Short mmCIF file of C-alpha atoms and ligand atoms in Angstrom, two decimals:
data_model
loop_
_atom_site.label_atom_id
_atom_site.label_comp_id
_atom_site.label_asym_id
_atom_site.label_seq_id
_atom_site.Cartn_x
_atom_site.Cartn_y
_atom_site.Cartn_z
CA MET A 1 107.90 104.64 140.60
CA GLY A 2 104.98 106.82 141.59
CA ARG A 3 101.50 106.42 140.22
CA ASP A 4 101.67 109.65 138.24
CA GLU A 5 104.79 108.56 136.38
CA ILE A 6 103.16 105.34 135.24
CA ASP A 7 100.06 107.20 134.04
CA LEU A 8 102.21 109.72 132.17
CA ASP A 9 104.10 106.97 130.39
CA GLU A 10 100.87 105.35 129.34
CA TYR A 11 99.49 108.68 128.24
CA ARG A 12 102.59 109.38 126.16
CA ALA A 13 102.45 105.93 124.54
CA GLU A 14 98.77 106.42 123.74
CA LEU A 15 99.48 109.83 122.19
CA GLU A 16 102.23 108.30 120.06
CA ARG A 17 99.95 105.49 118.92
CA THR A 18 97.19 107.93 117.99
CA SER A 19 99.58 110.21 116.17
CA LEU A 20 101.01 107.26 114.22
CA MET A 21 97.51 106.12 113.29
CA ARG A 22 96.63 109.60 112.08
CA GLN A 23 99.77 109.81 109.97
CA GLU A 24 99.09 106.41 108.48
CA PHE A 25 95.49 107.36 107.76
CA THR A 26 96.45 110.63 106.06
CA ALA A 27 99.03 108.84 103.91
CA ASN A 28 96.55 106.12 102.92
CA ALA A 29 93.74 108.56 102.25
CA SER A 30 95.96 110.78 100.08
CA HIS A 31 97.09 107.76 98.10
CA GLU A 32 93.51 106.52 97.63
CA LEU A 33 92.43 109.97 96.43
CA LYS A 34 95.39 110.40 94.13
CA THR A 35 94.68 107.27 92.11
CA PRO A 36 91.27 108.36 90.73
CA LEU A 37 92.63 111.89 90.21
CA HIS A 38 95.43 110.55 88.01
CA VAL A 39 92.92 108.59 85.95
CA ILE A 40 90.64 111.62 85.60
CA SER A 41 93.41 113.97 84.48
CA GLY A 42 94.78 111.31 82.13
CA TYR A 43 91.48 110.94 80.30
CA ALA A 44 90.83 114.69 80.35
CA GLU A 45 94.24 115.27 78.76
CA LEU A 46 93.44 112.79 76.00
CA LEU A 47 90.10 114.47 75.31
CA GLU A 48 91.79 117.86 75.29
CA SER A 49 94.35 116.73 72.72
CA GLY A 50 91.53 116.26 70.21
CA MET A 51 93.03 112.96 69.15
CA VAL A 52 90.21 110.85 70.53
CA ARG A 53 87.92 109.21 68.00
CA GLU A 54 84.34 110.45 68.04
CA GLU A 55 82.99 107.08 69.24
CA ASP A 56 85.44 106.98 72.17
CA ILE A 57 84.49 110.35 73.61
CA LYS A 58 81.50 108.90 75.45
CA VAL A 59 83.56 106.00 76.82
CA PHE A 60 86.21 108.35 78.21
CA ALA A 61 83.62 110.70 79.69
CA GLY A 62 82.05 107.66 81.38
CA LYS A 63 85.40 106.68 82.89
CA ILE A 64 85.93 110.21 84.19
CA ARG A 65 82.49 110.18 85.79
CA ALA A 66 83.05 106.75 87.39
CA GLU A 67 86.35 107.88 88.95
CA ALA A 68 84.77 111.13 90.14
CA MET A 69 82.04 109.05 91.80
CA ARG A 70 84.69 106.92 93.51
CA MET A 71 86.30 110.08 94.87
CA THR A 72 82.96 111.40 96.11
CA LYS A 73 82.26 108.12 97.95
CA LEU A 74 85.75 108.20 99.45
CA VAL A 75 85.42 111.77 100.66
CA GLU A 76 81.97 111.02 102.12
CA ASP A 77 83.36 108.00 103.99
CA ILE A 78 86.32 110.00 105.30
CA ILE A 79 83.95 112.70 106.59
CA ALA A 80 81.71 110.08 108.22
CA LEU A 81 84.73 108.50 109.91
CA SER A 82 86.18 111.75 111.18
CA ARG A 83 82.82 112.71 112.68
CA LEU A 84 82.63 109.36 114.46
CA ASP A 85 86.28 109.62 115.48
CA SER A 86 85.35 112.32 117.93
CA GLY A 87 83.08 109.78 119.65
CA GLY A 88 79.99 111.28 118.08
CA VAL A 89 80.46 114.57 119.91
CA GLY A 90 77.88 117.07 118.69
CA MET A 91 75.83 114.31 117.05
CA LYS A 92 72.37 114.25 118.57
CA ARG A 93 71.11 111.07 120.18
CA GLU A 94 67.49 110.12 119.75
CA LEU A 95 65.22 107.19 120.40
CA VAL A 96 65.64 105.09 117.25
CA ASP A 97 63.53 102.20 115.97
CA LEU A 98 66.19 99.78 114.68
CA TYR A 99 63.74 97.89 112.50
CA LYS A 100 62.72 101.06 110.66
CA VAL A 101 66.39 101.89 110.09
CA ALA A 102 67.00 98.39 108.69
CA ALA A 103 63.92 98.66 106.47
CA SER A 104 65.11 101.89 104.88
CA ALA A 105 68.66 100.56 104.34
CA VAL A 106 67.28 97.40 102.70
CA GLU A 107 64.96 99.51 100.57
CA ALA A 108 67.87 101.71 99.45
CA LEU A 109 69.79 98.62 98.35
CA THR A 110 67.00 96.91 96.42
CA GLU A 111 68.22 98.12 93.05
CA ALA A 112 71.87 97.22 93.72
CA ALA A 113 70.78 93.76 94.85
CA ARG A 114 68.68 93.26 91.73
CA THR A 115 71.63 94.25 89.52
CA ALA A 116 73.88 91.81 91.38
CA GLU A 117 71.18 89.12 91.13
CA VAL A 118 71.12 88.80 94.90
CA GLU A 119 67.94 88.39 96.92
CA ILE A 120 67.83 90.67 99.96
CA SER A 121 65.18 90.15 102.63
CA LEU A 122 64.27 91.62 105.98
CA CYS A 123 62.60 89.63 108.76
CA PRO A 124 58.98 90.47 109.60
CA ALA A 125 58.54 93.46 111.91
CA PRO A 126 59.02 92.43 115.56
CA GLU A 127 55.85 92.51 117.71
CA ARG A 128 57.38 95.05 120.04
CA PRO A 129 59.52 97.80 118.48
CA VAL A 130 63.28 97.41 118.96
CA LEU A 131 64.19 100.81 120.33
CA LEU A 132 67.53 102.23 121.34
CA ARG A 133 68.94 105.62 122.14
CA GLY A 134 71.47 106.46 119.47
CA ILE A 135 72.70 108.60 116.62
CA PRO A 136 70.26 107.96 113.75
CA HIS A 137 72.72 108.62 110.95
CA ALA A 138 75.43 106.41 112.47
CA LEU A 139 72.95 103.57 112.99
CA TYR A 140 71.79 103.86 109.40
CA SER A 141 75.41 103.78 108.17
CA THR A 142 75.99 100.63 110.20
CA VAL A 143 73.07 98.72 108.71
CA TYR A 144 73.64 100.13 105.22
CA ASN A 145 77.36 99.28 105.09
CA LEU A 146 76.83 95.73 106.37
CA CYS A 147 74.00 95.10 103.88
CA GLU A 148 75.91 96.72 101.02
CA ASN A 149 78.91 94.45 101.68
CA ALA A 150 76.63 91.40 101.89
CA VAL A 151 75.35 92.28 98.40
CA LYS A 152 78.74 93.29 96.96
CA TYR A 153 80.66 90.25 98.14
CA ASN A 154 78.02 87.83 97.00
CA VAL A 155 77.43 85.66 93.96
CA PRO A 156 74.58 85.71 91.42
CA GLY A 157 71.67 83.79 92.89
CA GLY A 158 72.93 84.47 96.42
CA LYS A 159 70.93 85.66 99.41
CA VAL A 160 71.19 88.32 102.10
CA SER A 161 68.99 88.20 105.17
CA VAL A 162 68.62 90.93 107.72
CA THR A 163 67.08 90.43 111.14
CA VAL A 164 66.32 92.81 113.99
CA GLU A 165 65.29 91.45 117.37
CA THR A 166 65.50 91.93 121.10
CA SER A 167 67.65 89.33 122.86
CA GLU A 168 66.65 87.66 126.14
CA ASP A 169 68.87 90.04 128.08
CA GLY A 170 67.15 93.01 126.47
CA ALA A 171 69.81 93.95 123.89
CA ALA A 172 68.83 95.17 120.43
CA VAL A 173 70.40 92.76 117.97
CA LEU A 174 71.00 93.28 114.27
CA THR A 175 72.16 90.40 112.08
CA VAL A 176 73.17 90.61 108.44
CA SER A 177 73.99 87.26 106.90
CA ASP A 178 74.86 86.38 103.34
CA THR A 179 75.58 83.36 101.18
CA GLY A 180 78.46 85.17 99.47
CA ILE A 181 82.17 84.60 98.96
CA GLY A 182 83.08 84.58 102.66
CA ILE A 183 86.20 85.92 104.40
CA PRO A 184 89.38 83.90 104.99
CA GLN A 185 90.05 83.20 108.67
CA GLU A 186 93.37 85.07 108.61
CA ASP A 187 91.69 88.27 107.37
CA LEU A 188 88.82 88.31 109.87
CA GLN A 189 90.83 90.25 112.44
CA ARG A 190 91.81 92.92 109.96
CA ILE A 191 88.69 93.73 107.93
CA PHE A 192 87.69 96.49 110.37
CA GLU A 193 90.96 98.36 109.79
CA ARG A 194 90.84 101.46 107.65
CA PHE A 195 91.49 100.72 103.97
CA TYR A 196 91.97 97.03 104.59
CA ARG A 197 90.51 94.85 101.85
CA VAL A 198 90.81 91.11 101.40
CA ASP A 199 90.99 91.52 97.63
CA LYS A 200 91.76 95.09 96.65
CA SER A 201 90.91 94.79 92.96
CA HIS A 202 87.58 93.07 93.68
CA SER A 203 86.72 95.75 96.25
CA LYS A 204 87.47 98.52 93.74
CA GLU A 205 85.48 96.75 91.05
CA VAL A 206 82.39 96.70 93.26
CA GLY A 207 82.91 100.31 94.32
CA GLY A 208 84.47 99.76 97.73
CA THR A 209 86.57 102.31 99.60
CA GLY A 210 87.93 100.03 102.31
CA LEU A 211 86.32 102.28 104.92
CA GLY A 212 82.85 100.74 105.24
CA LEU A 213 83.62 98.39 108.10
CA SER A 214 85.74 101.01 109.93
CA ILE A 215 82.64 103.20 109.91
CA VAL A 216 80.61 100.25 111.24
CA LYS A 217 83.18 99.61 113.98
CA HIS A 218 83.28 103.26 115.05
CA ALA A 219 79.51 103.61 115.00
CA ALA A 220 79.25 100.45 117.12
CA MET A 221 81.85 101.77 119.59
CA THR A 222 79.97 105.06 119.88
CA HIS A 223 76.89 103.04 120.91
CA ASN A 224 78.82 100.63 123.18
CA ALA A 225 77.76 97.85 120.84
CA ARG A 226 79.64 94.63 120.14
CA ILE A 227 80.22 93.12 116.71
CA GLU A 228 80.65 89.42 115.98
CA VAL A 229 81.63 87.96 112.63
CA ASP A 230 81.21 84.43 111.50
CA SER A 231 82.44 83.54 108.05
CA GLU A 232 83.45 80.69 105.82
CA VAL A 233 85.08 81.04 102.43
CA GLY A 234 82.72 79.98 99.67
CA ARG A 235 79.73 79.74 102.02
CA GLY A 236 79.10 83.24 103.33
CA SER A 237 79.32 85.55 106.32
CA ALA A 238 77.19 86.70 109.21
CA PHE A 239 77.72 89.98 111.06
CA THR A 240 75.93 90.46 114.39
CA VAL A 241 75.78 93.81 116.16
CA ARG A 242 74.56 93.76 119.77
CA PHE A 243 73.44 97.07 121.28
CA PRO A 244 73.22 96.92 125.07
P1 ADP B 1 85.06 97.91 101.06
O1 ADP B 1 84.73 99.33 100.81
O2 ADP B 1 86.26 97.42 100.33
O3 ADP B 1 83.88 97.02 100.91
P2 ADP B 1 84.90 97.43 103.95
O4 ADP B 1 85.64 98.13 105.03
O5 ADP B 1 83.43 97.58 103.94
O6 ADP B 1 85.56 97.91 102.59
O7 ADP B 1 85.26 95.90 104.03
C1 ADP B 1 86.62 95.49 104.10
C2 ADP B 1 86.84 94.20 103.33
O8 ADP B 1 86.20 93.11 104.03
C3 ADP B 1 86.23 94.18 101.95
O9 ADP B 1 87.10 94.74 101.00
C4 ADP B 1 86.00 92.70 101.71
O10 ADP B 1 87.21 92.09 101.28
C5 ADP B 1 85.70 92.15 103.10
N1 ADP B 1 84.25 91.98 103.37
C6 ADP B 1 83.44 92.82 104.03
N2 ADP B 1 82.18 92.35 104.14
C7 ADP B 1 82.18 91.15 103.50
C8 ADP B 1 81.19 90.14 103.26
N3 ADP B 1 79.93 90.27 103.69
N4 ADP B 1 81.58 89.02 102.58
C9 ADP B 1 82.86 88.89 102.15
N5 ADP B 1 83.83 89.80 102.34
C10 ADP B 1 83.51 90.92 103.01
#
């Protein structure tokens, strides 16, 4: 067999894999979007019928708003993923201070952490700035999603600590560790898959879409970064992202 034939076979197999992944993603995304839509139209129908008691109107409106918010988050995540899917083409790279990015993500999550009774802290600013050339928005999404998960999958009284440093070999390293519920060993390989959740009802309860870590994985890939996860059920998790 000639070299070209082998390459063509591989190319065809790759195309098939990609097409299958796309189909699967579209099916999953449609399903995820349909669920909140059903809930919204169900409640709207009840309100329309005029049979809802006065005191329940507010409750139903609240449920409609919550489901609409879920849909918005889902659509935002899908857009973020599809932009990263193209390898960040058209997304401008700039010199980014990773510590500043972490500081603004932590700041944005202060209120959510307080509500969850979780203490979130960021290490002191490194003496020398941790700089890397990257896509600012994708880097922010990476830190934000990891910190948000560390808060969401935590327990009251738990802690989240975020560190940014330069390793001995000159890599920019971000670590997000928590004292939360942890991830079972058998799920560790799969949490970066789109829509994969260890506990679907818990994820929905805390406002998860199942796309957060896929966004993190894609953003890391776009920056040639490596992700490591260390986790123990009942003790917590630590995610490390190493940017070369
Ligand atoms: P979600 O939107 O459901 O949070 P993610 O893609 O961000 O989706 O994460 C996938 C799943 O991985 C989550 O549903 C959760 O089960 C698990 N997970 C992610 N981060 C953590 C963490 N820090 N501690 C425990 N479980 C986690």
